[in-house]
Coordinates of N, CA, C and O in Angstrom, one line a residue:
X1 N 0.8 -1.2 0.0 CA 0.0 0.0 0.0 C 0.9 1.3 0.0 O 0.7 2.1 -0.9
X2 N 1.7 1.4 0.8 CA 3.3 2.2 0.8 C 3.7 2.5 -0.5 O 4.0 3.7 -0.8
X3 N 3.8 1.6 -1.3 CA 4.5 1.9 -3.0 C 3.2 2.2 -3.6 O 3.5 2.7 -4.7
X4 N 2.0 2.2 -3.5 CA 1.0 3.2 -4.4 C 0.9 4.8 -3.8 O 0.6 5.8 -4.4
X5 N 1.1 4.7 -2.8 CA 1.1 6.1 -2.5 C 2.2 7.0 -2.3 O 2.0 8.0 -1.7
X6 N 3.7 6.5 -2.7 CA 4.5 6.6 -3.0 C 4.5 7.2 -4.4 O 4.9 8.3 -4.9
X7 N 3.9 6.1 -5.1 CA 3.8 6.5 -6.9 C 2.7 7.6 -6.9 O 3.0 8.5 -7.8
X8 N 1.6 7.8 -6.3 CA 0.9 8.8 -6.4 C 1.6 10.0 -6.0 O 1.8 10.7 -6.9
X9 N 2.0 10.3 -4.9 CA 2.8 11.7 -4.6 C 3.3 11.8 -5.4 O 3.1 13.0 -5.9
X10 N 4.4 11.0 -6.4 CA 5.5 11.5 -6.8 C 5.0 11.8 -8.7 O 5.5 12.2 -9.8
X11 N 3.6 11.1 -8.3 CA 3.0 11.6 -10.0 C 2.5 13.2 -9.7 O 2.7 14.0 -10.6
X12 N 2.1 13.5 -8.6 CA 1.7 14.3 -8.3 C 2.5 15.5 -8.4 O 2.1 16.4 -9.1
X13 N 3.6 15.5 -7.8 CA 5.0 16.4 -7.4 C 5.3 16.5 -9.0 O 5.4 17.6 -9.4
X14 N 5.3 15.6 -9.9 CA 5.9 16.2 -11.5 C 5.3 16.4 -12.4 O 5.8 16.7 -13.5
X15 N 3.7 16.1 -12.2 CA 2.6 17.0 -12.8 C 2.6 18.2 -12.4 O 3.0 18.9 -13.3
X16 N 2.4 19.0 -11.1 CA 2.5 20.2 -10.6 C 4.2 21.1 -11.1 O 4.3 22.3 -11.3
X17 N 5.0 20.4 -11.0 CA 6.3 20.9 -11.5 C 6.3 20.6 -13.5 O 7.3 20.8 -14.2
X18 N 5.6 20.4 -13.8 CA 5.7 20.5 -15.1 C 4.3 21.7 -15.8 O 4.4 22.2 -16.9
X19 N 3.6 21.8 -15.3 CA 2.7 23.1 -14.9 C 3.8 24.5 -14.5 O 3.7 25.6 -15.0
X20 N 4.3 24.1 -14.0 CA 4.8 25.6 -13.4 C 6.0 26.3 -14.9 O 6.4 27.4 -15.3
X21 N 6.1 24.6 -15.4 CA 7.3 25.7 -16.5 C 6.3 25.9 -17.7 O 5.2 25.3 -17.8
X22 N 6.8 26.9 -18.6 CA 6.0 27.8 -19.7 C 6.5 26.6 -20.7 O 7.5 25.9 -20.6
X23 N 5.5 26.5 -21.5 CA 5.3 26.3 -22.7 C 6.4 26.8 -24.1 O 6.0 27.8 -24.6
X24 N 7.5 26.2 -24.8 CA 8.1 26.4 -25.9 C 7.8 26.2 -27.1 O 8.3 25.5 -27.9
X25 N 7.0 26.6 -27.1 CA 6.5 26.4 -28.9 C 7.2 27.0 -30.4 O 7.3 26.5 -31.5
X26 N 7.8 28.6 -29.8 CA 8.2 29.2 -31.4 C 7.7 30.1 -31.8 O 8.2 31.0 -32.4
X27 N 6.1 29.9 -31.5 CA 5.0 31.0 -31.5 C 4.4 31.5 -30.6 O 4.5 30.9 -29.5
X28 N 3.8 32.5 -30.8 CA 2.8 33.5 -29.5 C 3.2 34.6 -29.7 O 4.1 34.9 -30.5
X29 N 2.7 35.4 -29.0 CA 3.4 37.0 -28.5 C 4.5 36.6 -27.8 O 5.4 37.0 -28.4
X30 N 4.8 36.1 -27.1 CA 6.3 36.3 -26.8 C 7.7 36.3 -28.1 O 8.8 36.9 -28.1
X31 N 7.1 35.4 -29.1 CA 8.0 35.7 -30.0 C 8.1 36.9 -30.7 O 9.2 37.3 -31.1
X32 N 6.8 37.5 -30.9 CA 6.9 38.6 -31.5 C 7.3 39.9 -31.1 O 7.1 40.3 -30.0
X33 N 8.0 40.5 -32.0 CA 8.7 41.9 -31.5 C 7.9 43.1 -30.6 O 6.7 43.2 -30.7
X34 N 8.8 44.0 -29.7 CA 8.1 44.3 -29.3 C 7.4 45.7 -30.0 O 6.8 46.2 -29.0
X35 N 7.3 46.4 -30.8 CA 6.8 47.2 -31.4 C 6.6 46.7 -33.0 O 7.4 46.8 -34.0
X36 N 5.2 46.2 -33.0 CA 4.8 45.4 -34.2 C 3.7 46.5 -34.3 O 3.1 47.0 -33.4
X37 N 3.7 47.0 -35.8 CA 2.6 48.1 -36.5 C 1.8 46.6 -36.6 O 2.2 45.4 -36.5
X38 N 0.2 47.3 -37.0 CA -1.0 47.0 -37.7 C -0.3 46.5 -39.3 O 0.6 47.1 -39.9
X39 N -1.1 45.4 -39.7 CA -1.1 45.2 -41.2 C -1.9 46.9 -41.6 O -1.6 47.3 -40.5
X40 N -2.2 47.3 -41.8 CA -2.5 48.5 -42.3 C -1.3 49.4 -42.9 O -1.2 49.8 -44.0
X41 N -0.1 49.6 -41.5 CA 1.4 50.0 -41.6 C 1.8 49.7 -42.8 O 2.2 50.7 -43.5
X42 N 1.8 48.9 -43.2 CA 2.6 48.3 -44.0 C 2.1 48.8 -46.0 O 2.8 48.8 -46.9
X43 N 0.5 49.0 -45.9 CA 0.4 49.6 -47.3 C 0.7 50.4 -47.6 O 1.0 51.4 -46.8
X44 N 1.0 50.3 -49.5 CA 1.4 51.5 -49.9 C 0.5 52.7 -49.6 O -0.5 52.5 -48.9
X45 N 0.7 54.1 -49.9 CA -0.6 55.1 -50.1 C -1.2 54.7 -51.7 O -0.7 53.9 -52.6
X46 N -2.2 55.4 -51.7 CA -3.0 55.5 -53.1 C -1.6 56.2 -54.0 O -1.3 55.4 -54.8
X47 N -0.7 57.4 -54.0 CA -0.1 57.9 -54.4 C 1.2 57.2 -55.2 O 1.7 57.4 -56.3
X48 N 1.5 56.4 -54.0 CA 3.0 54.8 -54.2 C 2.3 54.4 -55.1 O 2.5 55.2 -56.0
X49 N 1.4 53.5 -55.5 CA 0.9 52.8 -56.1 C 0.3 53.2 -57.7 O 0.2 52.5 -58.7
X50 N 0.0 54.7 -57.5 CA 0.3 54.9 -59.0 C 1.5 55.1 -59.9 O 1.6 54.9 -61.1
X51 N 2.6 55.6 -59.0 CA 3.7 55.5 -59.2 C 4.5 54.4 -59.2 O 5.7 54.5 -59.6
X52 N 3.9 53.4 -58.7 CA 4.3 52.2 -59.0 C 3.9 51.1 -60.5 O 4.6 50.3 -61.2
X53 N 2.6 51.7 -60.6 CA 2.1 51.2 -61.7 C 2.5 52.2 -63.2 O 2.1 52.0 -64.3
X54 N 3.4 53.1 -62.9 CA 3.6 54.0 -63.8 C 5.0 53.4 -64.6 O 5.2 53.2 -65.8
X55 N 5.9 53.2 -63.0 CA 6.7 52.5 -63.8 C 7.0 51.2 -64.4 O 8.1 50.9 -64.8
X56 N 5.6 50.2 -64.3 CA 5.6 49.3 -65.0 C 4.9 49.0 -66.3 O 4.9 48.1 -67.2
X57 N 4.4 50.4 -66.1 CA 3.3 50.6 -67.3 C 2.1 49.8 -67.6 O 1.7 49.4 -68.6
X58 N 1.5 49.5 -66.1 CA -0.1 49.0 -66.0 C -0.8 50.3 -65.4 O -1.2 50.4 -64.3
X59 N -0.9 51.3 -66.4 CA -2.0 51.9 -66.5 C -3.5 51.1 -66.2 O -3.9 50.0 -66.7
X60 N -4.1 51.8 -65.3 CA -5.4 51.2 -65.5 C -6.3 51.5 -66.2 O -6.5 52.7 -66.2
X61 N -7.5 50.7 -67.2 CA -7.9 51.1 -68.1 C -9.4 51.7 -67.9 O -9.5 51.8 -66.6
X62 N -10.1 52.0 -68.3 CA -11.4 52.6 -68.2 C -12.5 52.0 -68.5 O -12.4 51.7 -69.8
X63 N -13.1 51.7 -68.2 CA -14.0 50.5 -68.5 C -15.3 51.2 -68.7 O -15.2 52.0 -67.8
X64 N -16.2 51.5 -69.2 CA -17.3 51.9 -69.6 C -18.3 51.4 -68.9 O -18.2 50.2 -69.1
X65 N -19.3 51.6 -68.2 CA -20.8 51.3 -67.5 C -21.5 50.5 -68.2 O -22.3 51.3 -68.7
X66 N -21.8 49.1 -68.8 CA -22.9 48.8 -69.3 C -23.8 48.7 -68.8 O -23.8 47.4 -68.5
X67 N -25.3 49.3 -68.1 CA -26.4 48.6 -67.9 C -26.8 47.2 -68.3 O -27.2 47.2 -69.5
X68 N -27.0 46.1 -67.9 CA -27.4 45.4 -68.1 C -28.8 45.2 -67.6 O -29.1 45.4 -66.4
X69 N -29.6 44.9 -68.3 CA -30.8 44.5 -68.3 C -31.8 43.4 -67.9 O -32.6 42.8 -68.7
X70 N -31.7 43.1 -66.5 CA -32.2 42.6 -65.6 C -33.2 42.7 -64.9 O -33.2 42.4 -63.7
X71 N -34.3 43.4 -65.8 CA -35.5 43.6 -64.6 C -36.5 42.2 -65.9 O -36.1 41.6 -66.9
X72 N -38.1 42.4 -65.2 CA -38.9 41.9 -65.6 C -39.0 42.1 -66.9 O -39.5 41.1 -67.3
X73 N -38.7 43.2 -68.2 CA -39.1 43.7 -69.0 C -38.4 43.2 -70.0 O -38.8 42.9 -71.1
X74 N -36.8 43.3 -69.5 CA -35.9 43.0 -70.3 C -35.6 41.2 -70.9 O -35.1 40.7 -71.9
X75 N -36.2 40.4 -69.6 CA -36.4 39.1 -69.4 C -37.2 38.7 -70.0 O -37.1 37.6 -70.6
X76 N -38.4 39.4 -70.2 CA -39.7 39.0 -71.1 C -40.1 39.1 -72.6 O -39.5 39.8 -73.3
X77 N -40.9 38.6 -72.9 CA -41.0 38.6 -74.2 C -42.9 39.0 -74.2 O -43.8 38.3 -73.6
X78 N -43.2 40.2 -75.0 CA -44.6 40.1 -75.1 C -45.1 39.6 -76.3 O -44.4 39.5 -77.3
X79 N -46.8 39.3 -76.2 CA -47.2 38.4 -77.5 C -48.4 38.8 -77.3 O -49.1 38.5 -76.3
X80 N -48.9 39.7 -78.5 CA -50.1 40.6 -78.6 C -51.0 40.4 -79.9 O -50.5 39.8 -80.9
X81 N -52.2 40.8 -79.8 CA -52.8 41.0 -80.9 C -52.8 42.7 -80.9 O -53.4 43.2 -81.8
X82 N -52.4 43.2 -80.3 CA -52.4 45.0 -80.1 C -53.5 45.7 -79.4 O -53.4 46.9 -79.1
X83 N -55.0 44.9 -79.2 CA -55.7 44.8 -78.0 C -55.5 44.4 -76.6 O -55.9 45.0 -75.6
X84 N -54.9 43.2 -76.6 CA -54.5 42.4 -75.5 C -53.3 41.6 -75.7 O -53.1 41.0 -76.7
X85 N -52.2 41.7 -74.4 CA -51.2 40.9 -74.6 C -50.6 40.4 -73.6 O -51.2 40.7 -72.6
X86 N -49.7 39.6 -73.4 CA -49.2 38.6 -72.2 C -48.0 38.8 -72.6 O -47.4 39.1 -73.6
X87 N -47.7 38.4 -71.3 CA -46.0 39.1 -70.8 C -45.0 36.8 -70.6 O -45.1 36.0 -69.6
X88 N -44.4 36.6 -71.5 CA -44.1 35.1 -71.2 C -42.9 35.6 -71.0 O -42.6 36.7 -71.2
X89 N -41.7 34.4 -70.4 CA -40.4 34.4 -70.5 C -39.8 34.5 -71.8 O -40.5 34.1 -72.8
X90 N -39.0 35.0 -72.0 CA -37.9 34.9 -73.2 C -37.5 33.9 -73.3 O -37.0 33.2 -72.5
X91 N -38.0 33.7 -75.2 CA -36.9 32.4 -75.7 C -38.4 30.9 -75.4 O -38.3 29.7 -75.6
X92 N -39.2 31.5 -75.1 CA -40.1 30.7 -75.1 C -41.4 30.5 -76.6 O -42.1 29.4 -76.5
X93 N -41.5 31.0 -77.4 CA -41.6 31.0 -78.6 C -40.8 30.1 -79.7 O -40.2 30.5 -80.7
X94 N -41.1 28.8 -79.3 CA -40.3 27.9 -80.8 C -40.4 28.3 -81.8 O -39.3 28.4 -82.5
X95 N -41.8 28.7 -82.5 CA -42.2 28.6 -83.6 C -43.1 29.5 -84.1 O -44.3 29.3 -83.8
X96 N -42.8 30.7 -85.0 CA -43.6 32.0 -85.3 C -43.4 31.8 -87.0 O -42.3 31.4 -87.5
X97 N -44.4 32.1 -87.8 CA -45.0 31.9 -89.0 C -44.3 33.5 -89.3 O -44.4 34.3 -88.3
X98 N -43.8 33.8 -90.3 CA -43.6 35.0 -91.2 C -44.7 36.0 -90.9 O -44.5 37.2 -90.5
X99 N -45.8 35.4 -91.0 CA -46.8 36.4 -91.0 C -47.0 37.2 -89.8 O -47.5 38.3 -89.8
X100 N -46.7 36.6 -88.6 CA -47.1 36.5 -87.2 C -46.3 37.3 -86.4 O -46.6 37.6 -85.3
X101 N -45.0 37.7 -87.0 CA -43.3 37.8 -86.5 C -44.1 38.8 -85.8 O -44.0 38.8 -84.6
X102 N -45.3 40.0 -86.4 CA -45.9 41.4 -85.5 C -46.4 41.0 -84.5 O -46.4 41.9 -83.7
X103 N -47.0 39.7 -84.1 CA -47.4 39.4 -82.7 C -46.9 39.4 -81.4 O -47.3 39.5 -80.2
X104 N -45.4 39.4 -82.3 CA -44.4 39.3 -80.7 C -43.6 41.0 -80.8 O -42.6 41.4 -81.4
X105 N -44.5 41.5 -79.7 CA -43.8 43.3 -79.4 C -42.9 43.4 -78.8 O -42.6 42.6 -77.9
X106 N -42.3 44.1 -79.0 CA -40.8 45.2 -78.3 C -41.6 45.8 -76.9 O -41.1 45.6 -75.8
X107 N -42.5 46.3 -77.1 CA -43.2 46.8 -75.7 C -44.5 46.4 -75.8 O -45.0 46.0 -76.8
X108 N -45.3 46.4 -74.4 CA -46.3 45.8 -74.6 C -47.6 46.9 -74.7 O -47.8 47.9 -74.0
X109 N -48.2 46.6 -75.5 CA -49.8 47.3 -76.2 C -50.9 47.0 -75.8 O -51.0 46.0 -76.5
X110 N -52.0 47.1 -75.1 CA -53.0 47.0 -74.9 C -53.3 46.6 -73.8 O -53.0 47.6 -73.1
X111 N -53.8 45.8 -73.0 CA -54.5 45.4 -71.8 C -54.0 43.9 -72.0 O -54.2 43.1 -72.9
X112 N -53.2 43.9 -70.6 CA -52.3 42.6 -70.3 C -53.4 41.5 -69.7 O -54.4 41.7 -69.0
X113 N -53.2 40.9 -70.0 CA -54.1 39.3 -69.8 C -53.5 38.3 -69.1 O -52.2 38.5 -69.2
X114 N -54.1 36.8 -68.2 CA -53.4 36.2 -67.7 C -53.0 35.0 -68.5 O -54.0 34.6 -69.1
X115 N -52.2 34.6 -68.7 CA -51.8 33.4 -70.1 C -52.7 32.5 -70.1 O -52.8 32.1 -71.2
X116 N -53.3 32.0 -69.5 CA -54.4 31.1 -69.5 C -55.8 31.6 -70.0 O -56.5 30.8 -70.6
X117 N -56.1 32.5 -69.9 CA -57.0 33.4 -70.6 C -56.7 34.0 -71.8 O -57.4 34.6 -72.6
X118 N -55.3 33.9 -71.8 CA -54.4 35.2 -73.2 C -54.8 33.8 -74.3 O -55.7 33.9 -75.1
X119 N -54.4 32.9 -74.1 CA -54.2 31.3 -74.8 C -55.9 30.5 -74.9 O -56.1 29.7 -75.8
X120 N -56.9 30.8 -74.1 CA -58.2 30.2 -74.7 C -58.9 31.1 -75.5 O -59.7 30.6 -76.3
X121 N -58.8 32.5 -75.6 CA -58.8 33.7 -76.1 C -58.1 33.8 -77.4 O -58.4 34.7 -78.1
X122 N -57.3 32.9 -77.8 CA -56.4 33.1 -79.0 C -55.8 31.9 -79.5 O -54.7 31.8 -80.0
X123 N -56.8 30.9 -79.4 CA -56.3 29.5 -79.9 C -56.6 29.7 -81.1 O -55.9 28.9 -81.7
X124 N -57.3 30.5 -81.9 CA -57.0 30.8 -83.7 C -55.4 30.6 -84.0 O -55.1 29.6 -84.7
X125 N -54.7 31.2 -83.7 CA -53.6 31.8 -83.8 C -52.1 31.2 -83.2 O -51.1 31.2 -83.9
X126 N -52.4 30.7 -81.6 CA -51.4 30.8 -81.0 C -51.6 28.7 -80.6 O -52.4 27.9 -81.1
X127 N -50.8 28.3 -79.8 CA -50.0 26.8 -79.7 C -49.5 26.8 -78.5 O -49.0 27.7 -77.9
X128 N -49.7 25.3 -78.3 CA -48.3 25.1 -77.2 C -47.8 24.1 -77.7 O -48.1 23.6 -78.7
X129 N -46.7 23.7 -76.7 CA -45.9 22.1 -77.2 C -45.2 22.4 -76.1 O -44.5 23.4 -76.0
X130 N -45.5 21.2 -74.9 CA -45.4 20.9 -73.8 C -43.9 20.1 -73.9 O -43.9 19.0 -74.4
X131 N -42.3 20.9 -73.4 CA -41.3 20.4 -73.3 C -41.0 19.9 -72.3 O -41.5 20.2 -71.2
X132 N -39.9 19.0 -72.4 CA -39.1 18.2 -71.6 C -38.3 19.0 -71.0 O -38.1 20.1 -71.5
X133 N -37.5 18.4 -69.5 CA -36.3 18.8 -69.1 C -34.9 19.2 -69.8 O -34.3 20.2 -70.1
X134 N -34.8 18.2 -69.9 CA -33.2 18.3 -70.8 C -33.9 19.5 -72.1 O -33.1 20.5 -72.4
X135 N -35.0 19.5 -72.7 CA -35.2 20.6 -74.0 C -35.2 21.8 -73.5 O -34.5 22.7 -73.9
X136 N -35.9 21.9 -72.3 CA -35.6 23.0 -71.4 C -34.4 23.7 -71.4 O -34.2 24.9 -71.9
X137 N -33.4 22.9 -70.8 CA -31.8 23.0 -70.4 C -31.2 23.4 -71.8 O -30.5 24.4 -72.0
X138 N -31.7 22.7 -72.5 CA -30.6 22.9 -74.5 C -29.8 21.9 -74.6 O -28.8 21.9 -75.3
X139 N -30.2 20.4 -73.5 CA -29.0 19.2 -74.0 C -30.0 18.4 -74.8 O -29.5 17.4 -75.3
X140 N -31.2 18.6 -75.0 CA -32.0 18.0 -76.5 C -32.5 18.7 -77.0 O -33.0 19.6 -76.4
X141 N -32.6 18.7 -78.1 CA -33.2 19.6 -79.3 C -35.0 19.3 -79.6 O -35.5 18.3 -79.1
X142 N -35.5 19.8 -80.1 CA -36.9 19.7 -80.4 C -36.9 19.3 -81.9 O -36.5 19.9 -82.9
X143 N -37.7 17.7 -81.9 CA -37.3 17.0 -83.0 C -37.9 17.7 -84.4 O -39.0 18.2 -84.6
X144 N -36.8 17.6 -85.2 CA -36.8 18.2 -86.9 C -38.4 17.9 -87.5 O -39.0 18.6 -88.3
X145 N -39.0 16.5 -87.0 CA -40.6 16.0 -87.6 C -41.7 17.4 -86.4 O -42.7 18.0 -86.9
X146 N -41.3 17.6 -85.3 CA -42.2 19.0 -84.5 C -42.0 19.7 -85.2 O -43.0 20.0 -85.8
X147 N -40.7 20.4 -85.5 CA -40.8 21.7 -86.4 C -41.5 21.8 -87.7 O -42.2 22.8 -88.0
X148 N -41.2 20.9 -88.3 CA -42.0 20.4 -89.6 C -43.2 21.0 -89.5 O -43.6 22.1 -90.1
X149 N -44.0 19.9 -88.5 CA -45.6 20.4 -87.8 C -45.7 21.7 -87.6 O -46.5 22.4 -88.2
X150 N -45.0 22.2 -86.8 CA -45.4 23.1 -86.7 C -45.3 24.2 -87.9 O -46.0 25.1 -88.0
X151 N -44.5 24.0 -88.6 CA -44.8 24.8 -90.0 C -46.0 24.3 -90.9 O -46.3 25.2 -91.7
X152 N -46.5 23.4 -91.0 CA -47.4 23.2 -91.5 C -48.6 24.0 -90.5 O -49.2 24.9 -91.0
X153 N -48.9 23.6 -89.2 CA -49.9 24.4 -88.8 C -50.6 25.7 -89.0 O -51.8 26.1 -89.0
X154 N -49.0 26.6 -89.4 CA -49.0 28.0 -89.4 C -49.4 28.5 -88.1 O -50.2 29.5 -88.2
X155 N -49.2 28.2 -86.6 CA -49.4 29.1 -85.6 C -48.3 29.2 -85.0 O -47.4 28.4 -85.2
X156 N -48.2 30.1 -84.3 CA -47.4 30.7 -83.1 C -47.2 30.0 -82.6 O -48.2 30.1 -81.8
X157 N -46.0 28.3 -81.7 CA -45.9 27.4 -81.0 C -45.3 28.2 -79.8 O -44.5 29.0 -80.1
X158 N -45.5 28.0 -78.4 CA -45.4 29.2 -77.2 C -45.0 27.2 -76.3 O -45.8 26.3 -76.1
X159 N -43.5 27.2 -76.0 CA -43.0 26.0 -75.4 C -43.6 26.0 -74.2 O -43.7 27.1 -73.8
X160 N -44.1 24.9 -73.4 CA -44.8 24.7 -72.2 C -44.0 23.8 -71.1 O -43.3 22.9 -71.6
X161 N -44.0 23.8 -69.8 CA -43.7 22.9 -69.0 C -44.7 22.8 -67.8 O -44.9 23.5 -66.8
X162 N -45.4 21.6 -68.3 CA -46.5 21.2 -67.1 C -47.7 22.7 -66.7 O -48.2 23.3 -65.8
X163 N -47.7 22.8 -68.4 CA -48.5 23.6 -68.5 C -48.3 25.0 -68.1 O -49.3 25.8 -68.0
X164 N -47.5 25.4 -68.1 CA -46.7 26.5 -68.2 C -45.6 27.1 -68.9 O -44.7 26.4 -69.3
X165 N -45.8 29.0 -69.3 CA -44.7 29.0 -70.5 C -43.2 28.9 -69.9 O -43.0 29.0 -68.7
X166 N -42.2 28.7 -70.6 CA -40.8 28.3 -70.2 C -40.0 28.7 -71.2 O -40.3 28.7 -72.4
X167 N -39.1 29.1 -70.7 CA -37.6 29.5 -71.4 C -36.9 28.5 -71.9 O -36.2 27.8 -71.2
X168 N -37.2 28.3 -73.6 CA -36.3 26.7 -74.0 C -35.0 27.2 -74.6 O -35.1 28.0 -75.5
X169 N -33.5 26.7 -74.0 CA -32.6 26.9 -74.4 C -31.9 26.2 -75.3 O -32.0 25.0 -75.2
X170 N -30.9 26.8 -76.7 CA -31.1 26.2 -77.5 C -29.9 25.7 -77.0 O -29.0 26.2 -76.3
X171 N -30.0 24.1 -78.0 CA -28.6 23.2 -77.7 C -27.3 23.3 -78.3 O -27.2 23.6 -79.5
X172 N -26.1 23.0 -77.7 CA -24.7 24.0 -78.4 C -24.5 23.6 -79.8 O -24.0 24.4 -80.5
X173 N -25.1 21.9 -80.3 CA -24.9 21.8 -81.4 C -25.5 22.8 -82.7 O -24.9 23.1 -83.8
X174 N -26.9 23.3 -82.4 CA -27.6 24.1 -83.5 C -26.8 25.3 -83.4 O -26.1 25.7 -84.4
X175 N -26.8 25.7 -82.4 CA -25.9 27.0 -82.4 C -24.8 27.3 -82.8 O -24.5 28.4 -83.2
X176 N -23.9 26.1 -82.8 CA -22.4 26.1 -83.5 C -23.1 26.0 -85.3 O -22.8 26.8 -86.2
X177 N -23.9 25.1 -85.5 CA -24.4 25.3 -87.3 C -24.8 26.6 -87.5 O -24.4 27.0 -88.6
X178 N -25.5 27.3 -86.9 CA -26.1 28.7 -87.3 C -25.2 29.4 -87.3 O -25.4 30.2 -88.1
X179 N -24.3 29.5 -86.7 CA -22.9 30.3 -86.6 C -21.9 30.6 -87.8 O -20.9 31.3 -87.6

């Protein structure tokens, strides 16, 4: 019983003595100097820096403002008879007959309608053709025998997804031929 509590004090005695000494790591504030500026110190002014870029000759260039066109208006596409018109996504329109090209306006004319009403209202004239995912995306094309159809129809084809209009993007292969 003597030799465990022999071993316990003396675990004791050099846990407590190994506590008492500091820590050598390399790092901390202690290594660090004792008058250390802010990273701040250390930039150039606005002034250095043109004169730095002067004599490398990176002038900086001027870039011009483009607005880009990102509200509702610029995203949409309208489709009117010039009484009444509806406001769909862009790029949703497969298929427009020569004659019809005036149905689809630059701004919209008349008294805006809800597409479901714009569309029983104008089944003379106008179409859907209910797309797939991937035709959606532009990794499948809309088969050469639809287009066909739809030129024989002669209407306005307005792309659909689950009954709704949609933005069909075209696939990289057509676009590289049209190019």
């Amino acid at each position: 019983m003597k030799t465990w509590v022999t071993i316990f004090i003396a675990a004791a005695v050099a846990t407590s003595a190994a506590e008492e000494e500091p820590r050598r790591t390399g790092t901390g504030p202690e290594v660090l100097p004792k008058e250390q500026k802010g990273p701040a110190g250390d930039l150039p002014s606005d002034e250095l820096l043109k004169e730095l870029r002067k004599k490398k000759g990176l002038e900086p260039k001027v870039v011009k403002f483009k607005p880009q066109g990102y509200s509702l208006a610029e995203l949409s596409q309208f489709v009117g008879d010039g009484e009444r018109f509806v406001m769909l996504p862009k790029g949703c329109v497969i298929h427009c007959p020569e004659g019809m090209s005036e149905r689809i306006m630059a701004k919209p004319q008349g008294r805006m309608m809800v597409w479901s009403e714009f569309l029983v209202a104008n089944r003379n004239w106008i179409t859907t053709r209910e797309v797939t995912m991937p035709q959606v995306r532009g990794e499948a094309a809309i088969a050469e025998a639809d287009r066909k159809s739809f030129a024989a129809a002669g209407k306005m084809v307005i792309a659909t997804f689950r009954g709704n209009p949609v933005t069909v993007l075209t696939p990289p292969t057509l676009v590289e031929k049209t190019q």
